[in-house]
mmCIF file of C-alpha atoms and ligand atoms in Angstrom:
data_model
loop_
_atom_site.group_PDB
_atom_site.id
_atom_site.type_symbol
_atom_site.label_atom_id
_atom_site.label_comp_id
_atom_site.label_asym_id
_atom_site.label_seq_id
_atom_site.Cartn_x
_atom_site.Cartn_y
_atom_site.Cartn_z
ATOM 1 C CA UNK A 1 100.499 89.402 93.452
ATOM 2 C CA UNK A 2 97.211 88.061 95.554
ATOM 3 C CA UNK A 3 94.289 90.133 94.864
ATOM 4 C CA UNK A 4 91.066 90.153 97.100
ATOM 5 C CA UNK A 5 88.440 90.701 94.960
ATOM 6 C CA UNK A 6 85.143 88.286 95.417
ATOM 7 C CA UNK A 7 82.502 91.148 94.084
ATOM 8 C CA UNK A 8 81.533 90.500 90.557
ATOM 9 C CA UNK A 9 81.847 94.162 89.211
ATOM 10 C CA UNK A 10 83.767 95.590 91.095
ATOM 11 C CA UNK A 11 87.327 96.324 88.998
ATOM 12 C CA UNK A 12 90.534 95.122 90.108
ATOM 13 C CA UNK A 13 92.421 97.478 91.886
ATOM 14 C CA UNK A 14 95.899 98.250 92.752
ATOM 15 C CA UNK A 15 97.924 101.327 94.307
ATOM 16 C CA UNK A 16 101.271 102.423 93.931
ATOM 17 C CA UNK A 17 102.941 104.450 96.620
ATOM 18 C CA UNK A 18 105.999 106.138 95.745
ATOM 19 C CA UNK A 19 107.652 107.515 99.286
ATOM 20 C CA UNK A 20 111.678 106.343 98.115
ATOM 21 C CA UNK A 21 112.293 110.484 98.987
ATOM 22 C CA UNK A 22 114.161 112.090 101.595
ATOM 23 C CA UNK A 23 111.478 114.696 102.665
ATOM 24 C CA UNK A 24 113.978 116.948 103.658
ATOM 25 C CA UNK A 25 111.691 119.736 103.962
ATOM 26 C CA UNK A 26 110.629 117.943 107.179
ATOM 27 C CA UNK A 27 113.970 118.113 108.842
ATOM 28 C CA UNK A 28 113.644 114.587 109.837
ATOM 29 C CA UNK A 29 116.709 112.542 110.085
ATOM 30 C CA UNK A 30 114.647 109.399 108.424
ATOM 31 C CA UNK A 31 112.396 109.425 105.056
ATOM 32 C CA UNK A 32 109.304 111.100 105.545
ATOM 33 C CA UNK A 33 107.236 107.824 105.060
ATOM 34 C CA UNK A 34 108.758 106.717 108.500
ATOM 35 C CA UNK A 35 108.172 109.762 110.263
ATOM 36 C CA UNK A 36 105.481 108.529 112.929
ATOM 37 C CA UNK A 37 102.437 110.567 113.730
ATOM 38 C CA UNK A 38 100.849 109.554 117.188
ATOM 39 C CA UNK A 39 103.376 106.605 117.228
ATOM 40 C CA UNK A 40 102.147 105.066 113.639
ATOM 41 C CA UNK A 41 104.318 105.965 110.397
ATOM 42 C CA UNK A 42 102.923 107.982 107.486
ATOM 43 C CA UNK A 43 103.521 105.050 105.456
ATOM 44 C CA UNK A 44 101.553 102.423 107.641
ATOM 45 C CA UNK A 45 98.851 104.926 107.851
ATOM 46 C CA UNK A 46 98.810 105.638 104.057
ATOM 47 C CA UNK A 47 98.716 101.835 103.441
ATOM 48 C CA UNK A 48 96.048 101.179 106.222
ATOM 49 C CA UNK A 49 94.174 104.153 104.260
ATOM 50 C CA UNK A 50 94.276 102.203 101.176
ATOM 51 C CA UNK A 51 93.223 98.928 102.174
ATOM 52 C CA UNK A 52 90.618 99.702 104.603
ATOM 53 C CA UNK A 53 88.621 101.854 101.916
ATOM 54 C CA UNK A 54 87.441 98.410 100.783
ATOM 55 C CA UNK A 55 87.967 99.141 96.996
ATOM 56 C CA UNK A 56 92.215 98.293 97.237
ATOM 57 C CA UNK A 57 92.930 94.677 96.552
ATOM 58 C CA UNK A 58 97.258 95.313 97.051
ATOM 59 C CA UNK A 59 99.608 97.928 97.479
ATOM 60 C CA UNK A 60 103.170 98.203 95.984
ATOM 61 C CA UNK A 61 105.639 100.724 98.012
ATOM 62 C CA UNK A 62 108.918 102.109 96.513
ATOM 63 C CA UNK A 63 111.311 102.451 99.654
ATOM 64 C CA UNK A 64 114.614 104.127 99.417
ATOM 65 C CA UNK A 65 117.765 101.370 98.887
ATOM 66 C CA UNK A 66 119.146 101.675 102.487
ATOM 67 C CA UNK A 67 115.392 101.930 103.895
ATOM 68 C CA UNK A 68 114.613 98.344 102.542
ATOM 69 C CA UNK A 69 114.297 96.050 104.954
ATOM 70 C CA UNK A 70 112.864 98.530 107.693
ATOM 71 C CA UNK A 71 110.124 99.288 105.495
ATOM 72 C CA UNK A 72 109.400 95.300 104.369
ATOM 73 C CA UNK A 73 109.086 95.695 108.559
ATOM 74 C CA UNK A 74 106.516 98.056 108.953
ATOM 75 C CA UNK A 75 104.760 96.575 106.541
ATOM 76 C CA UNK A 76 104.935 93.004 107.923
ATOM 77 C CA UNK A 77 101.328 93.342 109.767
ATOM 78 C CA UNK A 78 99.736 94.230 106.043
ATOM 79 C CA UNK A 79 100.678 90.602 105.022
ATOM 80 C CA UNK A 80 100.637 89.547 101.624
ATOM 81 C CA UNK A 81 98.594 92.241 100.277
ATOM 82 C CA UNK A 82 101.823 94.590 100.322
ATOM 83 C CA UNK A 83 104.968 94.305 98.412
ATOM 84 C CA UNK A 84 108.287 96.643 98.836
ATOM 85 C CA UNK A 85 110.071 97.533 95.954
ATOM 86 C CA UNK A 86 113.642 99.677 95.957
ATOM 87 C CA UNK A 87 112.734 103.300 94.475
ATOM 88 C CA UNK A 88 114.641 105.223 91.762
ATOM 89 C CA UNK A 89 116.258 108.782 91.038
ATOM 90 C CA UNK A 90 113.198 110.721 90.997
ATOM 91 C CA UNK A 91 109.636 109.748 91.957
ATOM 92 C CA UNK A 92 108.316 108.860 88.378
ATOM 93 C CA UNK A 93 111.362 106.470 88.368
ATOM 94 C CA UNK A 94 110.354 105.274 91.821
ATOM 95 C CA UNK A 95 106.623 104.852 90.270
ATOM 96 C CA UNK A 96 107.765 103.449 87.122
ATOM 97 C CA UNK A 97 110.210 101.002 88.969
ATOM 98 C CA UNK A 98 106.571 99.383 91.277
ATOM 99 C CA UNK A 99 105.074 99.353 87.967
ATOM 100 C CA UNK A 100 107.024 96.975 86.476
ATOM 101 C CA UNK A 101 107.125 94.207 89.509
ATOM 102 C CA UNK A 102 102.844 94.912 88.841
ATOM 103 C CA UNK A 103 101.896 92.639 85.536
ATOM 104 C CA UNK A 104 100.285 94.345 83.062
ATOM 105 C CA UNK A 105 96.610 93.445 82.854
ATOM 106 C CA UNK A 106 96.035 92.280 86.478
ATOM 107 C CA UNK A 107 94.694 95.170 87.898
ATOM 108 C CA UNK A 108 91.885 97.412 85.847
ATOM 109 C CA UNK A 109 92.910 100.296 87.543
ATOM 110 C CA UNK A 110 96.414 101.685 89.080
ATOM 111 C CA UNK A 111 96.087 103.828 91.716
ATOM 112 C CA UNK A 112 99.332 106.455 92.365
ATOM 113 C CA UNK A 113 99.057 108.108 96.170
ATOM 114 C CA UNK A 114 101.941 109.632 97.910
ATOM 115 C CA UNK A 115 102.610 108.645 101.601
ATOM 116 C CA UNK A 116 102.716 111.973 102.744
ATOM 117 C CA UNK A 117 98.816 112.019 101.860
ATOM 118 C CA UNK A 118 98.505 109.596 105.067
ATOM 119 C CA UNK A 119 95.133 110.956 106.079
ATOM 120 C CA UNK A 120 93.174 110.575 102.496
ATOM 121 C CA UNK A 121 89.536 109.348 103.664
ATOM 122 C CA UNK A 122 88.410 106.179 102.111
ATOM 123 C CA UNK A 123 85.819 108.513 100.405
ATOM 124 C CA UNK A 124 88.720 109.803 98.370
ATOM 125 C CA UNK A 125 89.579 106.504 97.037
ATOM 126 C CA UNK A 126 86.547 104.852 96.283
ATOM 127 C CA UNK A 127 85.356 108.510 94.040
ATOM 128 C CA UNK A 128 88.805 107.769 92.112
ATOM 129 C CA UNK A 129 88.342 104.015 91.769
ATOM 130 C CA UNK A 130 84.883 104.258 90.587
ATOM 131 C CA UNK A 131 85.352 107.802 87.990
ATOM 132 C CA UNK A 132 87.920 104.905 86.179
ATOM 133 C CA UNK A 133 85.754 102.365 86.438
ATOM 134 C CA UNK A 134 83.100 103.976 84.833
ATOM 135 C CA UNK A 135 85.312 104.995 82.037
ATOM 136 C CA UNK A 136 87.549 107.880 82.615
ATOM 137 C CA UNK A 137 91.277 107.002 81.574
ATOM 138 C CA UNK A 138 92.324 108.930 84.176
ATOM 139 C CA UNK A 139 90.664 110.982 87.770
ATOM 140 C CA UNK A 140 92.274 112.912 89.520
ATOM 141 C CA UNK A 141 90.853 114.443 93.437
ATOM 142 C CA UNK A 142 91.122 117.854 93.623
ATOM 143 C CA UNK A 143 90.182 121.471 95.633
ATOM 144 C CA UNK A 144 89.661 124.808 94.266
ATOM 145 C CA UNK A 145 92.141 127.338 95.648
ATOM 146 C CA UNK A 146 91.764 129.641 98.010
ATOM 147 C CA UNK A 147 95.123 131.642 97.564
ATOM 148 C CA UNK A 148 95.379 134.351 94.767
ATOM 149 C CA UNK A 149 98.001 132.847 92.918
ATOM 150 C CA UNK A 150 100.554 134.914 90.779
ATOM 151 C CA UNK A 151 103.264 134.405 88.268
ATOM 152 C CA UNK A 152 106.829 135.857 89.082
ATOM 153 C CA UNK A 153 109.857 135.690 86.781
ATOM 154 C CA UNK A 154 113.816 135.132 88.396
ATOM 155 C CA UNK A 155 114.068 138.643 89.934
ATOM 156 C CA UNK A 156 110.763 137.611 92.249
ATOM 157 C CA UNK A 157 108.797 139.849 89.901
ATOM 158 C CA UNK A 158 105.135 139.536 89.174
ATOM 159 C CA UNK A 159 104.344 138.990 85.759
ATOM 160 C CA UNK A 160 100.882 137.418 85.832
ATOM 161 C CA UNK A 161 98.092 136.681 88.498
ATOM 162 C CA UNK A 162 95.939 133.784 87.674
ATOM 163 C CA UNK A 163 92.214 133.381 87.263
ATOM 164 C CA UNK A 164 92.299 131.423 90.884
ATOM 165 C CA UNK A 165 88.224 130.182 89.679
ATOM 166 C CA UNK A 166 89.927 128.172 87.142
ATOM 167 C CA UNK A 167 92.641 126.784 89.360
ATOM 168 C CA UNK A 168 92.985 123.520 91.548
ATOM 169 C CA UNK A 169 95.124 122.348 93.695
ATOM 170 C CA UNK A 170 95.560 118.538 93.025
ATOM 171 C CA UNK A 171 95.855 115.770 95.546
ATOM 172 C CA UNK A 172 96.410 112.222 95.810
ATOM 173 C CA UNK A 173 95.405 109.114 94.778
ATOM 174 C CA UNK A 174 95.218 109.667 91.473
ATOM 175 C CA UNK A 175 94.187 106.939 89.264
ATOM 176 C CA UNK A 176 94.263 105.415 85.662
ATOM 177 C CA UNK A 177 92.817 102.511 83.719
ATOM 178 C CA UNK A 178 96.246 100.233 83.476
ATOM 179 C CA UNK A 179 96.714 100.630 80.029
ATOM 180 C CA UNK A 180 97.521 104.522 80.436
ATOM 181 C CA UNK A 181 99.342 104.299 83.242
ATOM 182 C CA UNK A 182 101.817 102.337 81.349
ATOM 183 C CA UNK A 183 101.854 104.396 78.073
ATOM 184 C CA UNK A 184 102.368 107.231 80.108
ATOM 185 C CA UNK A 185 105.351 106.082 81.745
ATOM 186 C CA UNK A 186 106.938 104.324 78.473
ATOM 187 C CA UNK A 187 106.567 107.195 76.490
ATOM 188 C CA UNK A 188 110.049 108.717 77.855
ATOM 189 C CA UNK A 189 108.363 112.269 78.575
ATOM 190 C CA UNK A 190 110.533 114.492 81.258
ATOM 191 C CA UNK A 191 109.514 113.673 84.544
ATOM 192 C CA UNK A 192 106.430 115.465 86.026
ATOM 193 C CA UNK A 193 105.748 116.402 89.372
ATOM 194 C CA UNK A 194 102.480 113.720 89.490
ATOM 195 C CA UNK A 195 102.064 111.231 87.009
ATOM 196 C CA UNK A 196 98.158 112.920 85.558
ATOM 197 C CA UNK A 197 101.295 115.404 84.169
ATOM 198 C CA UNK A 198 102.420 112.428 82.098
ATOM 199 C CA UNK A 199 99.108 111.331 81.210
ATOM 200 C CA UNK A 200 98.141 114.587 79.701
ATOM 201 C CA UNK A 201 101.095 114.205 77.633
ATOM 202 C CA UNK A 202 99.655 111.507 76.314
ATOM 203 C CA UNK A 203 97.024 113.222 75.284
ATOM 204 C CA UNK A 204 94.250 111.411 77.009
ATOM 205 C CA UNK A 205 91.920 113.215 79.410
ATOM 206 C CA UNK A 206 92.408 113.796 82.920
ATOM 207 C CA UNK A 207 89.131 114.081 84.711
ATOM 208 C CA UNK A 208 88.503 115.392 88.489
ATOM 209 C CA UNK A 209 86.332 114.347 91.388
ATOM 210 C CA UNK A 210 86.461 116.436 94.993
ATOM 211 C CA UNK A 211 89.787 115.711 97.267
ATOM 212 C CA UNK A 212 88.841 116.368 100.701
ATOM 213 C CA UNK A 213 91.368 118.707 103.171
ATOM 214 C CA UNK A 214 92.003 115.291 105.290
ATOM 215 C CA UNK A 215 93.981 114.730 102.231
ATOM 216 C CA UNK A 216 96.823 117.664 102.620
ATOM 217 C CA UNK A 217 99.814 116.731 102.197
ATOM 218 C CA UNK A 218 102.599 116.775 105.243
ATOM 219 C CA UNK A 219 105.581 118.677 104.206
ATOM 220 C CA UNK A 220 106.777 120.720 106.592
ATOM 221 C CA UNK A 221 107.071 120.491 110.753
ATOM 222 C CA UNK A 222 103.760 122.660 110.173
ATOM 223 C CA UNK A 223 101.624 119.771 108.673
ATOM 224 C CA UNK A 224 102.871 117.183 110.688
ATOM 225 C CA UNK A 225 101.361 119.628 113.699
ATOM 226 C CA UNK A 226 98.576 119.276 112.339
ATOM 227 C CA UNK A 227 98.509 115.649 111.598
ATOM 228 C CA UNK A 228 99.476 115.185 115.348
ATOM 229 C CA UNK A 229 96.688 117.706 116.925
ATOM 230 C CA UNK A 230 93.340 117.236 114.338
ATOM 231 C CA UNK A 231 94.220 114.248 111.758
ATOM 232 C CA UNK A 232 95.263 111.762 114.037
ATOM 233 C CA UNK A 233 92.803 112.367 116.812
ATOM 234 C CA UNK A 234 89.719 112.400 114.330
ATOM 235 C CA UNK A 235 90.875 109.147 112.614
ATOM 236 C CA UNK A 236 91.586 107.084 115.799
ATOM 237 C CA UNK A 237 88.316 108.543 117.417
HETATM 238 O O1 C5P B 1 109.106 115.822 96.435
HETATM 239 P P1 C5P B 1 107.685 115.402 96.471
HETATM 240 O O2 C5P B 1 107.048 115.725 97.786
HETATM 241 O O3 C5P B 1 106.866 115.827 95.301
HETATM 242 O O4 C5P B 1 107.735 113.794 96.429
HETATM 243 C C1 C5P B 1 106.556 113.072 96.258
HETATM 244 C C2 C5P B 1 106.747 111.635 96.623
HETATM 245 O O5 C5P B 1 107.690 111.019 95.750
HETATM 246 C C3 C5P B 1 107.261 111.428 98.039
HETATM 247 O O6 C5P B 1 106.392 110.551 98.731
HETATM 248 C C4 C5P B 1 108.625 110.812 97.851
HETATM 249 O O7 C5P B 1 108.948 109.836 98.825
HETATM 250 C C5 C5P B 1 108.506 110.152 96.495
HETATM 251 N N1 C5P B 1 109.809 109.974 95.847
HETATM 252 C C6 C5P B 1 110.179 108.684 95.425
HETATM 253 N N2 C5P B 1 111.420 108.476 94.861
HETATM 254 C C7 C5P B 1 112.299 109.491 94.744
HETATM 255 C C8 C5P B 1 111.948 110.803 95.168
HETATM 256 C C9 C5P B 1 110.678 111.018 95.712
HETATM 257 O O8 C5P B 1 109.404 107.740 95.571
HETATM 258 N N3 C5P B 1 113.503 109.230 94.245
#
């Protein structure tokens, strides 16, 4: 895979987007990633994200089977700086899967952002890519919460409330020095909700630098509301 990179220290870089789900909590009749926002998918916008923060030299995108070939078309205008891969059962699979068409080595660091993060400032990105570069084996962006969050057990029943000062709420992209990344996914771990989960498996530290609220992720017909009336108008402005 090309890679664009003509400063002298500044790492390799390459990001992983894993958006082979449904999103059914969107209601949409097509995968989230192709849900449009102000007539431009989530995915173009995640990818344009990526590459314009000026630290991403490609991007590899897990698309669901029968999605294939529509995404390979909305990502036509990226050129050869994108490549479409089909996604797996679960998103680690889907991850794992873009991993391995990415040869080990080529890239210092792997970034891992989700599609549905489609408004991530390139401020985000370049805090990640630089907390690896300087050393960390993984970063993470994150926010403290503002919710009191609570415990419950099967009956709905509180059986804990949290310290919420010691709490974040985690964002994407996340990303790892290539070598972790990989562990982390060949180690055969269950499958995590983000892929930090699997690296603090390993055992190796997970590090944080500030997400940013641009960064929410669009879930529900609530979020994309919100992509439509402040996101989209702030980014295009
Ligand atoms: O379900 P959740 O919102 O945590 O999914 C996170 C991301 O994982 C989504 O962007 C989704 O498209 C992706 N995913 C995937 N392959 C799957 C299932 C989910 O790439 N099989």
């Amino acid at each position: 895979m090309p890679g664009q990179n003509s400063q002298p220290d500044r790492p390799k870089v390459v990001a992983i987007v894993p958006a082979a789900g449904r999103g059914e909590r969107l209601g949409s009749p097509v995968p989230k990633a192709l849900v449009e926002v102000r007539d431009v998918s989530l995915l173009a916008r995640a990818v344009s994200g990526l590459l314009d923060s000026g630290v991403v030299d490609a991007v590899v995108i897990a698309a669901p089977h029968d999605y294939y070939d529509e995404f390979v078309r909305v990502l036509a205008p990226f050129g050869g700086r994108c490549e479409v891969v089909v996604g797996g059962h679960d998103r680690s699979s889907s991850v794992r899967l873009a991993l391995d068409s990415v040869p080990p080595g080529a890239y210092d660091v792997v970034l891992v952002h989700d599609a549905a993060r489609a408004f991530a400032p390139g401020e985000v990105v370049r805090a990640v890519v630089n907390a690896v570069h300087g050393g960390a084996p993984a970063t993470i962006p994150v926010l403290p919460v503002t919710d009191t969050v609570k415990v419950v057990d099967a009956a709905g029943v509180v059986t804990a409330t949290q310290d919420r000062g010691v709490l974040r709420a985690v964002q994407t992209p996340q990303g790892f020095a290539d070598a972790v990344i990989r562990a982390a996914h060949a180690a055969g771990f269950d499958a995590a909700t983000d892929d930090a989960g699997l690296v603090e498996q390993l055992g190796e530290n997970v590090s944080t630098v500030p997400g940013h609220p641009d960064a929410m992720k669009i879930t529900t017909a609530f979020d994309l509301a919100i992509a439509e009336a402040v996101l989209a108008p702030k980014e295009e402005a």
